[in-house]
Short mmCIF file of C-alpha atoms and ligand atoms in Angstrom, two decimals:
data_model
loop_
_atom_site.label_atom_id
_atom_site.label_comp_id
_atom_site.label_asym_id
_atom_site.label_seq_id
_atom_site.Cartn_x
_atom_site.Cartn_y
_atom_site.Cartn_z
CA MET A 1 -1.62 21.58 -24.60
CA LEU A 2 -4.83 23.06 -23.24
CA SER A 3 -7.93 23.28 -25.40
CA LYS A 4 -9.36 26.77 -25.79
CA THR A 5 -12.43 25.66 -23.83
CA ILE A 6 -10.39 24.53 -20.83
CA GLN A 7 -8.04 27.49 -21.01
CA ASP A 8 -10.98 29.91 -20.92
CA ALA A 9 -12.59 28.01 -18.03
CA LEU A 10 -9.32 27.99 -16.06
CA ASN A 11 -8.91 31.70 -16.69
CA GLU A 12 -12.39 32.30 -15.32
CA GLN A 13 -11.47 30.31 -12.24
CA ILE A 14 -8.32 32.40 -11.79
CA GLN A 15 -10.59 35.43 -11.75
CA HIS A 16 -12.85 33.79 -9.13
CA GLU A 17 -9.86 33.03 -6.89
CA PHE A 18 -8.69 36.63 -7.07
CA SER A 19 -12.26 37.84 -6.47
CA SER A 20 -12.28 35.69 -3.33
CA ALA A 21 -8.96 37.22 -2.28
CA TYR A 22 -10.43 40.69 -2.73
CA ALA A 23 -13.53 39.75 -0.71
CA TYR A 24 -11.29 38.57 2.15
CA LEU A 25 -9.32 41.79 1.95
CA ALA A 26 -12.58 43.76 2.40
CA MET A 27 -13.38 41.54 5.41
CA THR A 28 -9.90 42.22 6.80
CA ALA A 29 -10.58 45.95 6.55
CA TYR A 30 -13.92 45.53 8.35
CA PHE A 31 -12.25 43.67 11.23
CA GLU A 32 -9.40 46.21 11.45
CA ASP A 33 -12.00 48.97 11.64
CA THR A 34 -14.12 47.23 14.28
CA ASN A 35 -11.13 46.42 16.52
CA PHE A 36 -10.89 42.67 16.07
CA PRO A 37 -7.16 42.34 15.29
CA GLY A 38 -7.20 38.53 15.51
CA PHE A 39 -10.06 38.12 13.04
CA ALA A 40 -8.34 40.69 10.80
CA ARG A 41 -5.11 38.71 10.83
CA TRP A 42 -6.99 35.48 10.12
CA MET A 43 -8.81 37.04 7.16
CA ARG A 44 -5.62 38.52 5.81
CA MET A 45 -4.09 35.03 5.80
CA GLN A 46 -7.19 33.83 3.96
CA TYR A 47 -6.55 36.59 1.41
CA ASP A 48 -2.99 35.28 1.01
CA GLU A 49 -4.33 31.74 0.49
CA GLU A 50 -6.65 32.84 -2.29
CA ILE A 51 -3.77 34.60 -4.03
CA THR A 52 -1.81 31.32 -3.92
CA HIS A 53 -4.85 29.51 -5.38
CA GLY A 54 -5.10 32.01 -8.23
CA MET A 55 -1.37 31.84 -8.90
CA ARG A 56 -1.40 28.06 -8.77
CA LEU A 57 -3.90 28.04 -11.65
CA PHE A 58 -2.02 30.85 -13.42
CA ASP A 59 1.15 28.72 -13.36
CA PHE A 60 -0.78 25.61 -14.34
CA VAL A 61 -2.17 27.31 -17.48
CA HIS A 62 1.38 28.22 -18.55
CA ALA A 63 2.79 24.80 -17.64
CA ARG A 64 0.25 23.36 -20.08
CA GLY A 65 1.28 25.68 -22.89
CA GLY A 66 -1.63 28.10 -22.47
CA ARG A 67 -1.94 31.80 -21.82
CA ALA A 68 -3.35 33.03 -18.52
CA ALA A 69 -5.69 36.00 -18.58
CA VAL A 70 -5.82 38.79 -16.03
CA ASN A 71 -9.45 39.84 -15.95
CA GLY A 72 -11.27 42.48 -13.93
CA ILE A 73 -12.56 41.97 -10.41
CA ASP A 74 -15.85 43.36 -9.10
CA LYS A 75 -15.98 45.43 -5.92
CA PRO A 76 -16.59 43.03 -3.01
CA ARG A 77 -19.06 43.48 -0.17
CA ALA A 78 -17.46 45.75 2.41
CA ASP A 79 -20.10 46.32 5.11
CA PHE A 80 -21.19 43.72 7.63
CA GLU A 81 -23.43 43.53 10.69
CA SER A 82 -21.19 41.48 12.95
CA PRO A 83 -18.33 38.96 12.97
CA VAL A 84 -20.75 36.08 12.36
CA ASP A 85 -22.21 37.95 9.38
CA VAL A 86 -18.70 38.19 7.90
CA PHE A 87 -17.98 34.49 8.33
CA GLN A 88 -21.41 33.54 7.00
CA SER A 89 -20.73 35.61 3.90
CA ALA A 90 -17.33 33.93 3.57
CA LEU A 91 -18.89 30.47 3.83
CA GLU A 92 -21.43 31.30 1.11
CA GLN A 93 -18.58 32.49 -1.07
CA GLU A 94 -16.65 29.25 -0.51
CA ARG A 95 -19.72 27.19 -1.36
CA ARG A 96 -20.05 29.15 -4.63
CA VAL A 97 -16.39 28.47 -5.41
CA THR A 98 -16.89 24.77 -4.67
CA ARG A 99 -19.72 24.62 -7.22
CA LEU A 100 -17.53 26.41 -9.77
CA ILE A 101 -14.71 23.93 -9.21
CA TYR A 102 -17.16 21.04 -9.66
CA ASP A 103 -18.40 22.59 -12.92
CA LEU A 104 -14.81 22.93 -14.10
CA TYR A 105 -14.13 19.33 -13.13
CA GLU A 106 -17.15 18.15 -15.10
CA LEU A 107 -16.08 20.19 -18.12
CA SER A 108 -12.58 18.68 -17.94
CA GLN A 109 -14.12 15.20 -17.82
CA ASN A 110 -16.19 15.95 -20.91
CA GLU A 111 -13.10 17.30 -22.68
CA LYS A 112 -11.04 14.30 -21.50
CA ASP A 113 -8.41 16.67 -20.09
CA TYR A 114 -6.88 14.33 -17.50
CA GLY A 115 -4.09 16.73 -16.51
CA THR A 116 -6.60 19.37 -15.48
CA LEU A 117 -8.65 16.76 -13.60
CA VAL A 118 -5.62 15.88 -11.48
CA GLU A 119 -4.90 19.55 -10.77
CA LEU A 120 -8.53 20.18 -9.79
CA GLN A 121 -8.45 17.34 -7.27
CA TRP A 122 -6.17 19.50 -5.11
CA PHE A 123 -8.79 22.27 -5.25
CA ILE A 124 -11.63 19.91 -4.36
CA THR A 125 -9.76 18.77 -1.24
CA GLU A 126 -8.99 22.39 -0.37
CA GLN A 127 -12.66 23.39 -0.70
CA ILE A 128 -13.76 20.63 1.67
CA GLU A 129 -11.25 21.89 4.22
CA GLU A 130 -12.21 25.56 3.81
CA GLU A 131 -15.95 24.96 4.13
CA LYS A 132 -15.34 22.88 7.26
CA ILE A 133 -13.22 25.60 8.88
CA PHE A 134 -15.81 28.31 8.18
CA GLU A 135 -18.66 26.14 9.47
CA GLU A 136 -16.73 25.51 12.71
CA ILE A 137 -15.99 29.19 13.24
CA ILE A 138 -19.63 30.11 12.62
CA GLU A 139 -20.78 27.51 15.14
CA THR A 140 -18.40 28.94 17.75
CA LEU A 141 -19.48 32.52 16.99
CA ASN A 142 -23.12 31.52 17.35
CA LEU A 143 -22.34 29.99 20.73
CA ALA A 144 -20.55 33.19 21.79
CA GLY A 145 -23.55 35.32 20.74
CA ASP A 146 -23.25 38.83 22.18
CA ASP A 147 -20.91 37.75 24.95
CA HIS A 148 -18.01 40.22 24.50
CA ALA A 149 -15.59 38.21 26.59
CA ALA A 150 -16.19 35.11 24.46
CA LEU A 151 -15.81 37.14 21.26
CA LEU A 152 -12.52 38.64 22.42
CA LEU A 153 -11.24 35.18 23.34
CA LEU A 154 -12.15 33.85 19.90
CA ASP A 155 -10.52 36.90 18.29
CA ARG A 156 -7.34 36.06 20.14
CA GLN A 157 -7.52 32.36 19.18
CA LEU A 158 -8.03 33.02 15.47
CA GLY A 159 -5.24 35.58 15.58
CA GLU A 160 -2.87 32.73 16.34
CA ARG A 161 -3.54 31.07 12.98
CA LYS A 162 -0.43 29.58 11.40
CA ALA A 163 0.29 29.84 7.70
CA SER A 164 -0.93 26.77 5.82
CA THR A 165 1.80 24.51 4.43
CA ALA A 166 -0.69 22.89 2.05
CA ASP A 167 -0.38 25.89 -0.27
CA ALA A 168 3.34 25.64 -0.73
FE1 LIG B 1 -9.68 29.37 -3.35
FE2 LIG B 1 -11.26 29.62 -0.78
O1 LIG B 1 -11.15 28.93 -2.46
#
């Protein structure tokens, strides 16, 4: 059984995961509008991933005898200067989420909720992976600079992203 403290904290994290999904959806729209179909597809898959993260926690709350909450989501940033600006914004978002997961982990340690600690380990591993991917893409985009041919090549490469099996 979840304590009220942990249940509330998990429900906040569910909200953060769905907020992230919404932010990626806004980035997808930006890339569709600016004619980068590969980046748009990549971001849409990232949106899907965040939905699975939110639902994973939603199911976890119920598996532990709690009640998940469906809270409101703020309007995400929708306007960007360039592809690298989008990915930089995404990286900052992921770093924020990482800190939130660490806070939740610390709270679960204080509450001696070992079940939640185990669940959060999956999220910690996932955050390491996500930050790494965004950092790599930003590095490549910085190398490409304003070179349109390089940008179009990268758009095509990212458009070939395969669905992650780690979320299953
Ligand atoms: Fe669910 Fe990208 O963190």
